[in-house]
Amino acid sequence: MKALIIVDIQYDFLPGGSLAVAKGDEIIPVINQIQPHYDLVVATQDWHPADHQSFASQHVGKAVFDQIDLDGAEQVLWPDHCVQQSPGAEIADLLDTRHIEAIFRKGMDPCVDSYSGFYDNGRRKHTGLSGYLKDRHIEEVHVCGLAADFCVFYTAMDALQEGFSSAIISKATKAIDKGSFMEKKDIFIKHGGQLL
């Protein structure tokens, strides 16, 4: 059994959004086209409180993309994005959601960021995604969405750690930083992941 995990197709990550991935909207038709070919389709949704500590606005004298220590973990500071109940946090209307059986929200704890759809960055809490997939007898997951070098990569890596065969669909993801994604892609493949 094979599942598709659609990561964070939300307005703040699309052109015009507060943390836009260049040409991020171009992957939506691809994702819509491939969904019917999976036994199960799920999605993730970044869902931050307004005072999330990964936001540069919460740290006096710090700028977007600065790095800080956040409760023992290295943290990139982001522009405010995907704030709960804001328009930017909504899943894009262009995404066909008819096949999506469950949406797993992440990043709700203001003190720890959450790139992966499985765990927060401190690996203190899990979202329940792993158990959900295992209950549905899923053995293989394909990951797509935004952004390739952050939430897609970490979701795909955690899928491997959870015992799933894991692949990233290259035509159905875009990176914030292509160079960073090339490095992370190599790490993913060395750990047994595949690029489709």
PDB file of C-alpha atoms in Angstrom:
ATOM      1  CA  MET A   1       0.000   0.000   0.000  1.00  0.00           C
ATOM      2  CA  LYS A   2       1.299   3.394  -1.033  1.00  0.00           C
ATOM      3  CA  ALA A   3       0.477   6.856   0.317  1.00  0.00           C
ATOM      4  CA  LEU A   4       1.020  10.379  -0.978  1.00  0.00           C
ATOM      5  CA  ILE A   5       1.915  13.020   1.617  1.00  0.00           C
ATOM      6  CA  ILE A   6       1.178  16.549   0.369  1.00  0.00           C
ATOM      7  CA  VAL A   7       3.187  19.028   2.427  1.00  0.00           C
ATOM      8  CA  ASP A   8       2.048  22.575   3.208  1.00  0.00           C
ATOM      9  CA  ILE A   9       0.348  23.776   0.012  1.00  0.00           C
ATOM     10  CA  GLN A  10      -0.656  26.991   1.784  1.00  0.00           C
ATOM     11  CA  TYR A  11      -0.942  30.560   0.566  1.00  0.00           C
ATOM     12  CA  ASP A  12       1.979  31.886   2.628  1.00  0.00           C
ATOM     13  CA  PHE A  13       4.331  29.497   0.767  1.00  0.00           C
ATOM     14  CA  LEU A  14       2.979  30.426  -2.674  1.00  0.00           C
ATOM     15  CA  PRO A  15       3.895  33.504  -4.764  1.00  0.00           C
ATOM     16  CA  GLY A  16       2.627  36.590  -2.934  1.00  0.00           C
ATOM     17  CA  GLY A  17       2.793  34.863   0.451  1.00  0.00           C
ATOM     18  CA  SER A  18       4.931  35.957   3.396  1.00  0.00           C
ATOM     19  CA  LEU A  19       7.382  33.034   2.951  1.00  0.00           C
ATOM     20  CA  ALA A  20       6.878  32.394  -0.750  1.00  0.00           C
ATOM     21  CA  VAL A  21       8.718  29.626  -2.562  1.00  0.00           C
ATOM     22  CA  ALA A  22       9.572  30.813  -6.079  1.00  0.00           C
ATOM     23  CA  LYS A  23       7.184  29.236  -8.605  1.00  0.00           C
ATOM     24  CA  GLY A  24       5.647  27.138  -5.825  1.00  0.00           C
ATOM     25  CA  ASP A  25       2.263  27.349  -7.522  1.00  0.00           C
ATOM     26  CA  GLU A  26       3.612  25.473 -10.555  1.00  0.00           C
ATOM     27  CA  ILE A  27       3.626  22.150  -8.692  1.00  0.00           C
ATOM     28  CA  ILE A  28      -0.086  22.197  -7.825  1.00  0.00           C
ATOM     29  CA  PRO A  29      -1.322  20.819 -11.193  1.00  0.00           C
ATOM     30  CA  VAL A  30       1.242  18.002 -10.922  1.00  0.00           C
ATOM     31  CA  ILE A  31       0.047  17.115  -7.416  1.00  0.00           C
ATOM     32  CA  ASN A  32      -3.582  17.170  -8.560  1.00  0.00           C
ATOM     33  CA  GLN A  33      -2.753  14.850 -11.455  1.00  0.00           C
ATOM     34  CA  ILE A  34      -0.965  12.186  -9.379  1.00  0.00           C
ATOM     35  CA  GLN A  35      -3.339  11.933  -6.414  1.00  0.00           C
ATOM     36  CA  PRO A  36      -5.683   9.281  -7.905  1.00  0.00           C
ATOM     37  CA  HIS A  37      -2.750   6.865  -8.282  1.00  0.00           C
ATOM     38  CA  TYR A  38      -2.337   6.356  -4.507  1.00  0.00           C
ATOM     39  CA  ASP A  39      -4.099   4.097  -2.006  1.00  0.00           C
ATOM     40  CA  LEU A  40      -4.154   6.951   0.515  1.00  0.00           C
ATOM     41  CA  VAL A  41      -3.601  10.706   0.295  1.00  0.00           C
ATOM     42  CA  VAL A  42      -2.891  12.848   3.353  1.00  0.00           C
ATOM     43  CA  ALA A  43      -1.657  16.400   3.807  1.00  0.00           C
ATOM     44  CA  THR A  44       0.170  18.550   6.341  1.00  0.00           C
ATOM     45  CA  GLN A  45      -0.613  22.119   7.318  1.00  0.00           C
ATOM     46  CA  ASP A  46       1.698  24.577   9.069  1.00  0.00           C
ATOM     47  CA  TRP A  47      -0.464  26.052  11.842  1.00  0.00           C
ATOM     48  CA  HIS A  48       1.473  28.505  14.016  1.00  0.00           C
ATOM     49  CA  PRO A  49       0.266  30.618  16.925  1.00  0.00           C
ATOM     50  CA  ALA A  50       0.932  34.337  16.370  1.00  0.00           C
ATOM     51  CA  ASP A  51       3.696  34.346  19.002  1.00  0.00           C
ATOM     52  CA  HIS A  52       5.645  31.423  17.540  1.00  0.00           C
ATOM     53  CA  GLN A  53       9.296  31.676  18.519  1.00  0.00           C
ATOM     54  CA  SER A  54      10.507  30.785  15.006  1.00  0.00           C
ATOM     55  CA  PHE A  55       9.251  34.200  13.853  1.00  0.00           C
ATOM     56  CA  ALA A  56      11.928  36.919  13.629  1.00  0.00           C
ATOM     57  CA  SER A  57       9.277  39.388  14.854  1.00  0.00           C
ATOM     58  CA  GLN A  58       9.409  37.718  18.281  1.00  0.00           C
ATOM     59  CA  HIS A  59      13.120  38.488  18.819  1.00  0.00           C
ATOM     60  CA  VAL A  60      14.283  42.080  19.309  1.00  0.00           C
ATOM     61  CA  GLY A  61      17.275  42.933  17.139  1.00  0.00           C
ATOM     62  CA  LYS A  62      17.007  39.789  15.026  1.00  0.00           C
ATOM     63  CA  ALA A  63      16.280  39.652  11.304  1.00  0.00           C
ATOM     64  CA  VAL A  64      14.597  37.142   9.029  1.00  0.00           C
ATOM     65  CA  PHE A  65      16.937  34.202   8.259  1.00  0.00           C
ATOM     66  CA  ASP A  66      19.129  34.860  11.324  1.00  0.00           C
ATOM     67  CA  GLN A  67      19.848  31.693  13.290  1.00  0.00           C
ATOM     68  CA  ILE A  68      19.327  31.382  17.026  1.00  0.00           C
ATOM     69  CA  ASP A  69      19.323  28.670  19.672  1.00  0.00           C
ATOM     70  CA  LEU A  70      15.692  27.895  20.449  1.00  0.00           C
ATOM     71  CA  ASP A  71      15.388  25.694  23.520  1.00  0.00           C
ATOM     72  CA  GLY A  72      18.524  23.735  22.623  1.00  0.00           C
ATOM     73  CA  ALA A  73      17.906  23.483  18.872  1.00  0.00           C
ATOM     74  CA  GLU A  74      19.301  25.555  16.000  1.00  0.00           C
ATOM     75  CA  GLN A  75      16.486  27.655  14.596  1.00  0.00           C
ATOM     76  CA  VAL A  76      16.239  29.737  11.427  1.00  0.00           C
ATOM     77  CA  LEU A  77      14.117  32.828  12.055  1.00  0.00           C
ATOM     78  CA  TRP A  78      11.309  33.164   9.536  1.00  0.00           C
ATOM     79  CA  PRO A  79       8.893  35.920   8.606  1.00  0.00           C
ATOM     80  CA  ASP A  80       5.528  35.479  10.298  1.00  0.00           C
ATOM     81  CA  HIS A  81       3.738  32.804   8.274  1.00  0.00           C
ATOM     82  CA  CYS A  82       0.849  30.349   8.441  1.00  0.00           C
ATOM     83  CA  VAL A  83      -0.590  32.001  11.542  1.00  0.00           C
ATOM     84  CA  GLN A  84      -3.628  30.067  12.730  1.00  0.00           C
ATOM     85  CA  GLN A  85      -6.880  31.176  11.051  1.00  0.00           C
ATOM     86  CA  SER A  86      -5.090  33.703   8.830  1.00  0.00           C
ATOM     87  CA  PRO A  87      -5.633  33.668   5.053  1.00  0.00           C
ATOM     88  CA  GLY A  88      -1.970  32.720   4.555  1.00  0.00           C
ATOM     89  CA  ALA A  89      -2.426  29.535   6.585  1.00  0.00           C
ATOM     90  CA  GLU A  90      -5.255  28.264   4.407  1.00  0.00           C
ATOM     91  CA  ILE A  91      -4.694  25.400   2.002  1.00  0.00           C
ATOM     92  CA  ALA A  92      -4.675  26.763  -1.552  1.00  0.00           C
ATOM     93  CA  ASP A  93      -7.978  26.592  -3.414  1.00  0.00           C
ATOM     94  CA  LEU A  94      -6.197  25.309  -6.528  1.00  0.00           C
ATOM     95  CA  LEU A  95      -5.213  22.117  -4.703  1.00  0.00           C
ATOM     96  CA  ASP A  96      -7.719  19.330  -5.352  1.00  0.00           C
ATOM     97  CA  THR A  97      -8.566  18.176  -1.827  1.00  0.00           C
ATOM     98  CA  ARG A  98     -11.170  15.533  -2.748  1.00  0.00           C
ATOM     99  CA  HIS A  99      -8.699  12.661  -2.249  1.00  0.00           C
ATOM    100  CA  ILE A 100      -7.165  13.977   1.004  1.00  0.00           C
ATOM    101  CA  GLU A 101      -8.430  11.787   3.829  1.00  0.00           C
ATOM    102  CA  ALA A 102      -6.676  13.557   6.712  1.00  0.00           C
ATOM    103  CA  ILE A 103      -4.751  16.777   7.375  1.00  0.00           C
ATOM    104  CA  PHE A 104      -2.033  16.787  10.025  1.00  0.00           C
ATOM    105  CA  ARG A 105      -1.308  20.188  11.559  1.00  0.00           C
ATOM    106  CA  LYS A 106       2.167  21.043  12.804  1.00  0.00           C
ATOM    107  CA  GLY A 107       4.068  23.904  14.414  1.00  0.00           C
ATOM    108  CA  MET A 108       1.408  24.609  17.028  1.00  0.00           C
ATOM    109  CA  ASP A 109       3.780  24.652  20.023  1.00  0.00           C
ATOM    110  CA  PRO A 110       5.126  28.233  20.207  1.00  0.00           C
ATOM    111  CA  CYS A 111       8.446  27.029  21.625  1.00  0.00           C
ATOM    112  CA  VAL A 112       9.499  24.552  18.935  1.00  0.00           C
ATOM    113  CA  ASP A 113       9.295  24.607  15.158  1.00  0.00           C
ATOM    114  CA  SER A 114       8.032  21.634  13.196  1.00  0.00           C
ATOM    115  CA  TYR A 115       9.294  21.014   9.676  1.00  0.00           C
ATOM    116  CA  SER A 116       8.397  17.331   9.507  1.00  0.00           C
ATOM    117  CA  GLY A 117       4.871  16.049   9.166  1.00  0.00           C
ATOM    118  CA  PHE A 118       5.775  13.352  11.707  1.00  0.00           C
ATOM    119  CA  TYR A 119       7.543  15.159  14.581  1.00  0.00           C
ATOM    120  CA  ASP A 120       8.447  18.598  15.827  1.00  0.00           C
ATOM    121  CA  ASN A 121      12.092  19.624  15.395  1.00  0.00           C
ATOM    122  CA  GLY A 122      12.921  18.616  18.969  1.00  0.00           C
ATOM    123  CA  ARG A 123      11.269  15.218  18.421  1.00  0.00           C
ATOM    124  CA  ARG A 124       9.267  15.748  21.624  1.00  0.00           C
ATOM    125  CA  LYS A 125       5.804  15.327  20.129  1.00  0.00           C
ATOM    126  CA  HIS A 126       4.577  13.383  17.148  1.00  0.00           C
ATOM    127  CA  THR A 127       1.611  14.402  15.008  1.00  0.00           C
ATOM    128  CA  GLY A 128       0.064  10.947  14.822  1.00  0.00           C
ATOM    129  CA  LEU A 129       0.877  10.636  11.111  1.00  0.00           C
ATOM    130  CA  SER A 130       3.040   7.543  11.523  1.00  0.00           C
ATOM    131  CA  GLY A 131       0.380   5.640  13.448  1.00  0.00           C
ATOM    132  CA  TYR A 132      -2.289   6.701  10.977  1.00  0.00           C
ATOM    133  CA  LEU A 133      -0.270   5.404   8.031  1.00  0.00           C
ATOM    134  CA  LYS A 134       0.558   2.142   9.795  1.00  0.00           C
ATOM    135  CA  ASP A 135      -3.090   1.604  10.749  1.00  0.00           C
ATOM    136  CA  ARG A 136      -3.906   1.925   7.046  1.00  0.00           C
ATOM    137  CA  HIS A 137      -1.237  -0.692   6.179  1.00  0.00           C
ATOM    138  CA  ILE A 138       0.910   1.795   4.273  1.00  0.00           C
ATOM    139  CA  GLU A 139       4.422   0.557   3.479  1.00  0.00           C
ATOM    140  CA  GLU A 140       5.617   3.213   1.028  1.00  0.00           C
ATOM    141  CA  VAL A 141       5.203   6.993   1.047  1.00  0.00           C
ATOM    142  CA  HIS A 142       5.852   9.560  -1.659  1.00  0.00           C
ATOM    143  CA  VAL A 143       6.302  13.138  -0.455  1.00  0.00           C
ATOM    144  CA  CYS A 144       5.560  16.323  -2.398  1.00  0.00           C
ATOM    145  CA  GLY A 145       4.758  19.965  -1.661  1.00  0.00           C
ATOM    146  CA  LEU A 146       6.627  22.907  -0.142  1.00  0.00           C
ATOM    147  CA  ALA A 147       9.380  23.502   0.500  1.00  0.00           C
ATOM    148  CA  ALA A 148      11.730  20.811  -0.821  1.00  0.00           C
ATOM    149  CA  ASP A 149      14.690  21.785   1.373  1.00  0.00           C
ATOM    150  CA  PHE A 150      12.723  22.026   4.608  1.00  0.00           C
ATOM    151  CA  CYS A 151       9.332  20.470   5.297  1.00  0.00           C
ATOM    152  CA  VAL A 152       9.375  18.027   2.357  1.00  0.00           C
ATOM    153  CA  PHE A 153      12.925  16.851   3.138  1.00  0.00           C
ATOM    154  CA  TYR A 154      12.344  16.394   6.885  1.00  0.00           C
ATOM    155  CA  THR A 155       9.017  14.635   6.326  1.00  0.00           C
ATOM    156  CA  ALA A 156      10.642  12.228   3.851  1.00  0.00           C
ATOM    157  CA  MET A 157      13.583  11.605   6.217  1.00  0.00           C
ATOM    158  CA  ASP A 158      11.295  10.875   9.163  1.00  0.00           C
ATOM    159  CA  ALA A 159       9.270   8.505   6.980  1.00  0.00           C
ATOM    160  CA  LEU A 160      12.465   6.467   6.527  1.00  0.00           C
ATOM    161  CA  GLN A 161      13.098   6.519  10.270  1.00  0.00           C
ATOM    162  CA  GLU A 162       9.540   5.324  10.872  1.00  0.00           C
ATOM    163  CA  GLY A 163      10.197   2.294   8.653  1.00  0.00           C
ATOM    164  CA  PHE A 164       8.457   3.351   5.459  1.00  0.00           C
ATOM    165  CA  SER A 165       9.988   3.216   1.993  1.00  0.00           C
ATOM    166  CA  SER A 166      10.241   6.912   1.211  1.00  0.00           C
ATOM    167  CA  ALA A 167      10.566   8.939  -1.977  1.00  0.00           C
ATOM    168  CA  ILE A 168      10.451  12.632  -2.892  1.00  0.00           C
ATOM    169  CA  ILE A 169       8.635  13.466  -6.131  1.00  0.00           C
ATOM    170  CA  SER A 170      11.007  15.991  -7.709  1.00  0.00           C
ATOM    171  CA  LYS A 171       8.498  17.491 -10.169  1.00  0.00           C
ATOM    172  CA  ALA A 172       5.999  18.037  -7.368  1.00  0.00           C
ATOM    173  CA  THR A 173       8.187  20.108  -5.047  1.00  0.00           C
ATOM    174  CA  LYS A 174      10.146  23.379  -5.106  1.00  0.00           C
ATOM    175  CA  ALA A 175      12.966  24.534  -2.820  1.00  0.00           C
ATOM    176  CA  ILE A 176      13.575  27.825  -1.044  1.00  0.00           C
ATOM    177  CA  ASP A 177      17.320  27.319  -1.735  1.00  0.00           C
ATOM    178  CA  LYS A 178      18.169  24.936  -4.590  1.00  0.00           C
ATOM    179  CA  GLY A 179      21.777  24.518  -3.408  1.00  0.00           C
ATOM    180  CA  SER A 180      20.633  23.481   0.054  1.00  0.00           C
ATOM    181  CA  PHE A 181      18.187  20.998  -1.447  1.00  0.00           C
ATOM    182  CA  MET A 182      20.912  19.403  -3.584  1.00  0.00           C
ATOM    183  CA  GLU A 183      22.919  18.722  -0.407  1.00  0.00           C
ATOM    184  CA  LYS A 184      19.892  17.411   1.490  1.00  0.00           C
ATOM    185  CA  LYS A 185      18.854  15.262  -1.473  1.00  0.00           C
ATOM    186  CA  ASP A 186      22.206  13.478  -1.291  1.00  0.00           C
ATOM    187  CA  ILE A 187      21.713  12.872   2.447  1.00  0.00           C
ATOM    188  CA  PHE A 188      18.227  11.478   1.774  1.00  0.00           C
ATOM    189  CA  ILE A 189      19.504   9.080  -0.902  1.00  0.00           C
ATOM    190  CA  LYS A 190      22.397   7.921   1.333  1.00  0.00           C
ATOM    191  CA  HIS A 191      19.816   7.007   3.999  1.00  0.00           C
ATOM    192  CA  GLY A 192      17.873   4.874   1.533  1.00  0.00           C
ATOM    193  CA  GLY A 193      15.443   7.400   0.119  1.00  0.00           C
ATOM    194  CA  GLN A 194      14.570   7.739  -3.551  1.00  0.00           C
ATOM    195  CA  LEU A 195      13.986  10.669  -5.877  1.00  0.00           C
ATOM    196  CA  LEU A 196      11.191  10.111  -8.376  1.00  0.00           C
TER     197      LEU A 196
END
